[in-house]
Amino acid sequence: MPAFSVSPHPILSQNPRKPHTLARHRSHTQQQRLIRFLARDGRTYYGDAILPKGVTDIAKTKRARVITGDIFGQHQVTDQVADVRLLLPPLDPAQVKTVRCLGLNYADHAKETNMPQPQYPVLFYKPATALSGPSDAIPVPHVAQEGTGLDYECELVIIIGKRANDVSEADALDHVLGYSVGNDVSHRDWQIKRGGTQWSHGKGFDGWAPYGPGIVTTNVIKDPQQLKIWTKVNGEVRQNGSTANLIFGVKQTVSLLSRGVTLMPGDVIFTGTPAGVGMGRNPQVWLKDGDVVEVGLEQVGTCTNIVEFAKHEAKL
């Protein structure tokens, strides 16, 4: 079993085959586009995505160099190459301690929702069970089919790479592993009306935080405040923004959230969404069963997820 695995995987322990291997005369010590994937040999790996020339969307990767060791510590990007069958959530669920989220972190989004621009970060949490992969369906349980308000939110996602407590803005990026893109799926009725503004309740259903398709490290994205970010629903552009318009940028967010609180390697931070959400439109437009939602971030790639309503059981 590869040294980076957190817990035994039944496929890993039963399948002794190795991925297609190239020459192993050298190794790379630092990943650039970290992915976690199911390979065609039936095993699960961490890897450094290999992309065609001129392509930056990690979702298009077909092969990756296998990573051994601890992705948050000593590790190697080897010359062992595996074919990608399916991209998984970029981090093993066992490695994610918390999922923090910022609300109203773009001025244009606060304006479209008729809410005041925050003076301090609006923080809420999602359970780890909300995290899902870049091509997984967005499951909508019966409780989230009550009322109206199923909505999308494209977001820059920060992945903490090194323990952080009371860090300064100047040192904040030293504690970041890299960046991903995610969809803060939301049910506005449960978020605002039924939940009494308890945002976690209206945003925390299982599978309501798809993210990926990988994690682009800080040695590639040196300035996370200059990235285009967007949402498409059934191919139609709904959001088209830039991380330059974040109210609280990455350095400020990591520093503020670490004040009196320890951020741990593997912690995930959703940083808020620009204007264009369904709630802010006139008339309002909500996601429906079967809709295909794509969220994208420049230099990272896209997550494409289909909305899948739970079906009512037939009564005999």
GROMACS .gro file of C-alpha atoms in nm:
model
  316
    1MET     CA    1   0.000   0.000   0.000
    2PRO     CA    2   0.147   0.342  -0.087
    3ALA     CA    3   0.297   0.527   0.208
    4PHE     CA    4   0.067   0.828   0.163
    5SER     CA    5  -0.251   0.632   0.235
    6VAL     CA    6  -0.429   0.729   0.557
    7SER     CA    7  -0.626   0.410   0.601
    8PRO     CA    8  -0.637   0.073   0.425
    9HIS     CA    9  -0.830   0.076   0.102
   10PRO     CA   10  -0.985  -0.258   0.006
   11ILE     CA   11  -0.881  -0.222  -0.356
   12LEU     CA   12  -0.527  -0.120  -0.264
   13SER     CA   13  -0.480  -0.415  -0.033
   14GLN     CA   14  -0.618  -0.671  -0.275
   15ASN     CA   15  -0.465  -0.556  -0.602
   16PRO     CA   16  -0.086  -0.592  -0.619
   17ARG     CA   17  -0.058  -0.454  -0.972
   18LYS     CA   18   0.137  -0.135  -1.024
   19PRO     CA   19   0.050   0.149  -1.259
   20HIS     CA   20   0.224   0.182  -1.592
   21THR     CA   21   0.578   0.282  -1.498
   22LEU     CA   22   0.826   0.507  -1.676
   23ALA     CA   23   1.197   0.530  -1.597
   24ARG     CA   24   1.254   0.593  -1.226
   25HIS     CA   25   1.597   0.755  -1.241
   26ARG     CA   26   1.471   1.079  -1.082
   27SER     CA   27   1.197   1.206  -0.853
   28HIS     CA   28   1.032   1.543  -0.802
   29THR     CA   29   0.999   1.670  -0.446
   30GLN     CA   30   0.720   1.924  -0.491
   31GLN     CA   31   0.380   1.869  -0.648
   32GLN     CA   32   0.221   2.139  -0.862
   33ARG     CA   33  -0.128   2.013  -0.944
   34LEU     CA   34  -0.223   1.770  -0.672
   35ILE     CA   35  -0.501   1.525  -0.751
   36ARG     CA   36  -0.647   1.223  -0.579
   37PHE     CA   37  -0.776   0.968  -0.825
   38LEU     CA   38  -0.893   0.619  -0.899
   39ALA     CA   39  -0.653   0.473  -1.153
   40ARG     CA   40  -0.733   0.232  -1.431
   41ASP     CA   41  -0.547  -0.037  -1.238
   42GLY     CA   42  -0.820  -0.018  -0.970
   43ARG     CA   43  -0.609   0.157  -0.707
   44THR     CA   44  -0.641   0.499  -0.544
   45TYR     CA   45  -0.346   0.738  -0.555
   46TYR     CA   46  -0.237   1.090  -0.490
   47GLY     CA   47  -0.067   1.229  -0.797
   48ASP     CA   48   0.068   1.531  -0.979
   49ALA     CA   49  -0.155   1.586  -1.282
   50ILE     CA   50   0.002   1.568  -1.627
   51LEU     CA   51  -0.177   1.809  -1.860
   52PRO     CA   52  -0.149   1.854  -2.237
   53LYS     CA   53   0.050   2.157  -2.348
   54GLY     CA   54  -0.152   2.476  -2.314
   55VAL     CA   55  -0.421   2.314  -2.094
   56THR     CA   56  -0.472   2.434  -1.736
   57ASP     CA   57  -0.803   2.262  -1.650
   58ILE     CA   58  -0.708   1.973  -1.422
   59ALA     CA   59  -1.042   1.808  -1.505
   60LYS     CA   60  -0.893   1.718  -1.843
   61THR     CA   61  -0.603   1.520  -1.701
   62LYS     CA   62  -0.567   1.160  -1.817
   63ARG     CA   63  -0.242   1.069  -1.642
   64ALA     CA   64  -0.053   1.163  -1.328
   65ARG     CA   65   0.281   1.104  -1.162
   66VAL     CA   66   0.224   0.906  -0.843
   67ILE     CA   67   0.307   1.081  -0.515
   68THR     CA   68   0.450   0.883  -0.225
   69GLY     CA   69   0.490   0.999   0.132
   70ASP     CA   70   0.293   1.259   0.328
   71ILE     CA   71   0.145   1.530   0.106
   72PHE     CA   72   0.159   1.768   0.405
   73GLY     CA   73   0.516   1.672   0.487
   74GLN     CA   74   0.790   1.464   0.332
   75HIS     CA   75   0.679   1.331  -0.005
   76GLN     CA   76   0.804   1.263  -0.354
   77VAL     CA   77   0.649   1.309  -0.695
   78THR     CA   78   0.787   1.000  -0.865
   79ASP     CA   79   0.825   0.908  -1.229
   80GLN     CA   80   0.569   0.632  -1.179
   81VAL     CA   81   0.279   0.727  -1.408
   82ALA     CA   82  -0.079   0.605  -1.363
   83ASP     CA   83  -0.376   0.644  -1.597
   84VAL     CA   84  -0.662   0.840  -1.440
   85ARG     CA   85  -0.999   0.667  -1.443
   86LEU     CA   86  -1.185   0.904  -1.207
   87LEU     CA   87  -1.090   1.220  -1.021
   88LEU     CA   88  -1.187   1.202  -0.654
   89PRO     CA   89  -1.220   1.479  -0.394
   90PRO     CA   90  -0.865   1.620  -0.384
   91LEU     CA   91  -0.812   1.522  -0.019
   92ASP     CA   92  -0.888   1.194   0.151
   93PRO     CA   93  -1.190   1.268   0.376
   94ALA     CA   94  -0.990   1.145   0.676
   95GLN     CA   95  -0.744   1.432   0.623
   96VAL     CA   96  -1.003   1.712   0.640
   97LYS     CA   97  -1.063   1.837   0.993
   98THR     CA   98  -1.294   2.133   0.923
   99VAL     CA   99  -1.472   2.303   0.634
  100ARG     CA  100  -1.492   2.677   0.697
  101CYS     CA  101  -1.689   2.908   0.469
  102LEU     CA  102  -1.712   3.285   0.432
  103GLY     CA  103  -2.039   3.453   0.339
  104LEU     CA  104  -2.091   3.782   0.157
  105ASN     CA  105  -1.721   3.810   0.073
  106TYR     CA  106  -1.774   3.993  -0.257
  107ALA     CA  107  -1.922   4.343  -0.247
  108ASP     CA  108  -2.129   4.283  -0.562
  109HIS     CA  109  -2.281   3.969  -0.407
  110ALA     CA  110  -2.370   4.149  -0.084
  111LYS     CA  111  -2.536   4.420  -0.294
  112GLU     CA  112  -2.741   4.178  -0.506
  113THR     CA  113  -2.874   4.006  -0.191
  114ASN     CA  114  -2.959   4.339  -0.023
  115MET     CA  115  -2.731   4.261   0.268
  116PRO     CA  116  -2.475   4.500   0.420
  117GLN     CA  117  -2.111   4.454   0.326
  118PRO     CA  118  -1.945   4.283   0.625
  119GLN     CA  119  -1.682   4.460   0.833
  120TYR     CA  120  -1.556   4.126   0.961
  121PRO     CA  121  -1.572   3.785   0.792
  122VAL     CA  122  -1.912   3.615   0.805
  123LEU     CA  123  -1.805   3.265   0.906
  124PHE     CA  124  -2.004   2.943   0.896
  125TYR     CA  125  -1.914   2.576   0.877
  126LYS     CA  126  -2.013   2.283   0.661
  127PRO     CA  127  -1.980   1.924   0.784
  128ALA     CA  128  -1.707   1.717   0.620
  129THR     CA  129  -1.982   1.499   0.472
  130ALA     CA  130  -2.076   1.794   0.249
  131LEU     CA  131  -1.750   1.755   0.056
  132SER     CA  132  -1.768   1.563  -0.270
  133GLY     CA  133  -1.575   1.521  -0.592
  134PRO     CA  134  -1.550   1.729  -0.909
  135SER     CA  135  -1.787   1.508  -1.108
  136ASP     CA  136  -2.014   1.368  -0.834
  137ALA     CA  137  -2.387   1.433  -0.848
  138ILE     CA  138  -2.528   1.698  -0.615
  139PRO     CA  139  -2.783   1.497  -0.415
  140VAL     CA  140  -3.096   1.687  -0.315
  141PRO     CA  141  -3.275   1.505  -0.031
  142HIS     CA  142  -3.649   1.529   0.026
  143VAL     CA  143  -3.605   1.792   0.299
  144ALA     CA  144  -3.422   2.018   0.052
  145GLN     CA  145  -3.702   1.980  -0.202
  146GLU     CA  146  -3.941   2.155   0.036
  147GLY     CA  147  -3.998   2.519  -0.046
  148THR     CA  148  -3.779   2.692  -0.305
  149GLY     CA  149  -3.430   2.826  -0.330
  150LEU     CA  150  -3.181   2.566  -0.454
  151ASP     CA  151  -2.882   2.776  -0.557
  152TYR     CA  152  -2.518   2.765  -0.674
  153GLU     CA  153  -2.209   2.958  -0.562
  154CYS     CA  154  -1.869   2.929  -0.730
  155GLU     CA  155  -1.585   2.984  -0.483
  156LEU     CA  156  -1.209   2.994  -0.454
  157VAL     CA  157  -1.114   2.725  -0.201
  158ILE     CA  158  -0.806   2.753   0.022
  159ILE     CA  159  -0.636   2.434   0.141
  160ILE     CA  160  -0.429   2.474   0.457
  161GLY     CA  161  -0.095   2.295   0.432
  162LYS     CA  162   0.077   2.382   0.759
  163ARG     CA  163  -0.050   2.436   1.113
  164ALA     CA  164  -0.144   2.802   1.160
  165ASN     CA  165  -0.219   2.989   1.481
  166ASP     CA  166  -0.216   3.368   1.514
  167VAL     CA  167  -0.026   3.407   1.188
  168SER     CA  168   0.031   3.748   1.034
  169GLU     CA  169  -0.094   3.843   0.690
  170ALA     CA  170   0.269   3.859   0.577
  171ASP     CA  171   0.321   3.494   0.675
  172ALA     CA  172  -0.025   3.362   0.587
  173LEU     CA  173   0.060   3.210   0.248
  174ASP     CA  174   0.340   3.006   0.408
  175HIS     CA  175   0.062   2.802   0.568
  176VAL     CA  176  -0.135   2.741   0.246
  177LEU     CA  177  -0.087   2.424   0.043
  178GLY     CA  178  -0.279   2.553  -0.257
  179TYR     CA  179  -0.611   2.640  -0.416
  180SER     CA  180  -0.912   2.463  -0.558
  181VAL     CA  181  -1.258   2.561  -0.681
  182GLY     CA  182  -1.582   2.461  -0.515
  183ASN     CA  183  -1.957   2.502  -0.527
  184ASP     CA  184  -2.121   2.620  -0.205
  185VAL     CA  185  -2.458   2.465  -0.288
  186SER     CA  186  -2.730   2.643  -0.091
  187HIS     CA  187  -3.102   2.618  -0.014
  188ARG     CA  188  -3.217   2.975   0.048
  189ASP     CA  189  -3.540   2.887   0.230
  190TRP     CA  190  -3.354   2.672   0.482
  191GLN     CA  191  -3.063   2.915   0.498
  192ILE     CA  192  -3.261   3.233   0.560
  193LYS     CA  193  -3.629   3.170   0.628
  194ARG     CA  194  -3.669   2.826   0.782
  195GLY     CA  195  -3.325   2.808   0.937
  196GLY     CA  196  -3.349   3.150   1.099
  197THR     CA  197  -3.028   3.262   0.925
  198GLN     CA  198  -2.850   2.949   1.047
  199TRP     CA  199  -2.652   2.924   0.727
  200SER     CA  200  -2.492   2.590   0.801
  201HIS     CA  201  -2.835   2.427   0.802
  202GLY     CA  202  -2.923   2.553   0.455
  203LYS     CA  203  -2.580   2.477   0.308
  204GLY     CA  204  -2.465   2.165   0.486
  205PHE     CA  205  -2.651   1.874   0.327
  206ASP     CA  206  -2.447   1.573   0.216
  207GLY     CA  207  -2.257   1.639  -0.107
  208TRP     CA  208  -2.327   2.013  -0.107
  209ALA     CA  209  -1.962   2.119  -0.130
  210PRO     CA  210  -1.819   1.960  -0.443
  211TYR     CA  211  -1.464   2.077  -0.500
  212GLY     CA  212  -1.162   2.003  -0.715
  213PRO     CA  213  -1.069   1.899  -0.973
  214GLY     CA  214  -0.737   1.924  -0.791
  215ILE     CA  215  -0.526   2.153  -0.576
  216VAL     CA  216  -0.288   2.391  -0.752
  217THR     CA  217  -0.002   2.469  -0.516
  218THR     CA  218   0.129   2.809  -0.416
  219ASN     CA  219   0.448   2.762  -0.617
  220VAL     CA  220   0.225   2.774  -0.930
  221ILE     CA  221  -0.040   3.024  -0.820
  222LYS     CA  222   0.165   3.293  -0.653
  223ASP     CA  223  -0.114   3.554  -0.655
  224PRO     CA  224  -0.459   3.408  -0.580
  225GLN     CA  225  -0.618   3.753  -0.604
  226GLN     CA  226  -0.605   3.775  -0.985
  227LEU     CA  227  -0.807   3.471  -1.097
  228LYS     CA  228  -1.121   3.456  -1.309
  229ILE     CA  229  -1.403   3.258  -1.149
  230TRP     CA  230  -1.736   3.156  -1.300
  231THR     CA  231  -2.046   2.937  -1.295
  232LYS     CA  232  -2.235   2.786  -1.587
  233VAL     CA  233  -2.573   2.616  -1.560
  234ASN     CA  234  -2.661   2.394  -1.855
  235GLY     CA  235  -2.390   2.578  -2.049
  236GLU     CA  236  -2.522   2.927  -1.973
  237VAL     CA  237  -2.285   3.162  -1.786
  238ARG     CA  238  -2.449   3.269  -1.460
  239GLN     CA  239  -2.151   3.406  -1.266
  240ASN     CA  240  -1.845   3.573  -1.415
  241GLY     CA  241  -1.618   3.732  -1.156
  242SER     CA  242  -1.262   3.775  -1.035
  243THR     CA  243  -1.095   3.696  -0.705
  244ALA     CA  244  -0.953   4.049  -0.724
  245ASN     CA  245  -1.292   4.157  -0.585
  246LEU     CA  246  -1.275   3.955  -0.264
  247ILE     CA  247  -1.347   4.175   0.039
  248PHE     CA  248  -1.121   3.960   0.257
  249GLY     CA  249  -0.842   3.817   0.043
  250VAL     CA  250  -0.653   3.496   0.105
  251LYS     CA  251  -0.383   3.645   0.328
  252GLN     CA  252  -0.638   3.837   0.532
  253THR     CA  253  -0.872   3.537   0.559
  254VAL     CA  254  -0.605   3.292   0.680
  255SER     CA  255  -0.468   3.547   0.927
  256LEU     CA  256  -0.810   3.641   1.068
  257LEU     CA  257  -0.936   3.285   1.096
  258SER     CA  258  -0.617   3.179   1.276
  259ARG     CA  259  -0.656   3.436   1.554
  260GLY     CA  260  -0.704   3.229   1.867
  261VAL     CA  261  -0.792   2.925   1.654
  262THR     CA  262  -0.552   2.667   1.512
  263LEU     CA  263  -0.592   2.589   1.144
  264MET     CA  264  -0.471   2.238   1.070
  265PRO     CA  265  -0.321   2.080   0.757
  266GLY     CA  266  -0.611   1.962   0.542
  267ASP     CA  267  -0.853   2.229   0.662
  268VAL     CA  268  -1.065   2.362   0.376
  269ILE     CA  269  -1.182   2.723   0.346
  270PHE     CA  270  -1.451   2.830   0.097
  271THR     CA  271  -1.399   3.204   0.045
  272GLY     CA  272  -1.734   3.334  -0.081
  273THR     CA  273  -1.897   3.393  -0.418
  274PRO     CA  274  -1.929   3.683  -0.665
  275ALA     CA  275  -2.258   3.822  -0.798
  276GLY     CA  276  -2.485   3.622  -1.023
  277VAL     CA  277  -2.642   3.369  -0.788
  278GLY     CA  278  -2.998   3.260  -0.850
  279MET     CA  279  -3.124   3.442  -0.541
  280GLY     CA  280  -2.992   3.774  -0.672
  281ARG     CA  281  -3.162   3.757  -1.011
  282ASN     CA  282  -3.489   3.920  -1.106
  283PRO     CA  283  -3.683   3.703  -1.136
  284GLN     CA  284  -3.501   3.456  -0.913
  285VAL     CA  285  -3.385   3.137  -1.084
  286TRP     CA  286  -3.341   2.812  -0.892
  287LEU     CA  287  -3.165   2.489  -0.980
  288LYS     CA  288  -3.383   2.201  -1.096
  289ASP     CA  289  -3.350   1.825  -1.106
  290GLY     CA  290  -3.116   1.731  -1.389
  291ASP     CA  291  -2.942   2.069  -1.420
  292VAL     CA  292  -2.569   2.053  -1.494
  293VAL     CA  293  -2.369   2.301  -1.288
  294GLU     CA  294  -2.009   2.388  -1.376
  295VAL     CA  295  -1.793   2.603  -1.150
  296GLY     CA  296  -1.450   2.708  -1.272
  297LEU     CA  297  -1.139   2.888  -1.155
  298GLU     CA  298  -0.857   3.014  -1.373
  299GLN     CA  299  -0.537   2.803  -1.352
  300VAL     CA  300  -0.725   2.532  -1.158
  301GLY     CA  301  -1.007   2.398  -1.373
  302THR     CA  302  -1.369   2.298  -1.344
  303CYS     CA  303  -1.608   2.093  -1.136
  304THR     CA  304  -1.909   1.971  -1.332
  305ASN     CA  305  -2.192   1.826  -1.124
  306ILE     CA  306  -2.546   1.721  -1.209
  307VAL     CA  307  -2.832   1.806  -0.972
  308GLU     CA  308  -3.002   1.484  -0.865
  309PHE     CA  309  -3.327   1.500  -0.670
  310ALA     CA  310  -3.402   1.207  -0.441
  311LYS     CA  311  -3.701   1.028  -0.583
  312HIS     CA  312  -4.012   0.968  -0.376
  313GLU     CA  313  -4.073   0.604  -0.308
  314ALA     CA  314  -4.379   0.458  -0.472
  315LYS     CA  315  -4.660   0.388  -0.227
  316LEU     CA  316  -4.807   0.039  -0.248
   0.00000   0.00000   0.00000
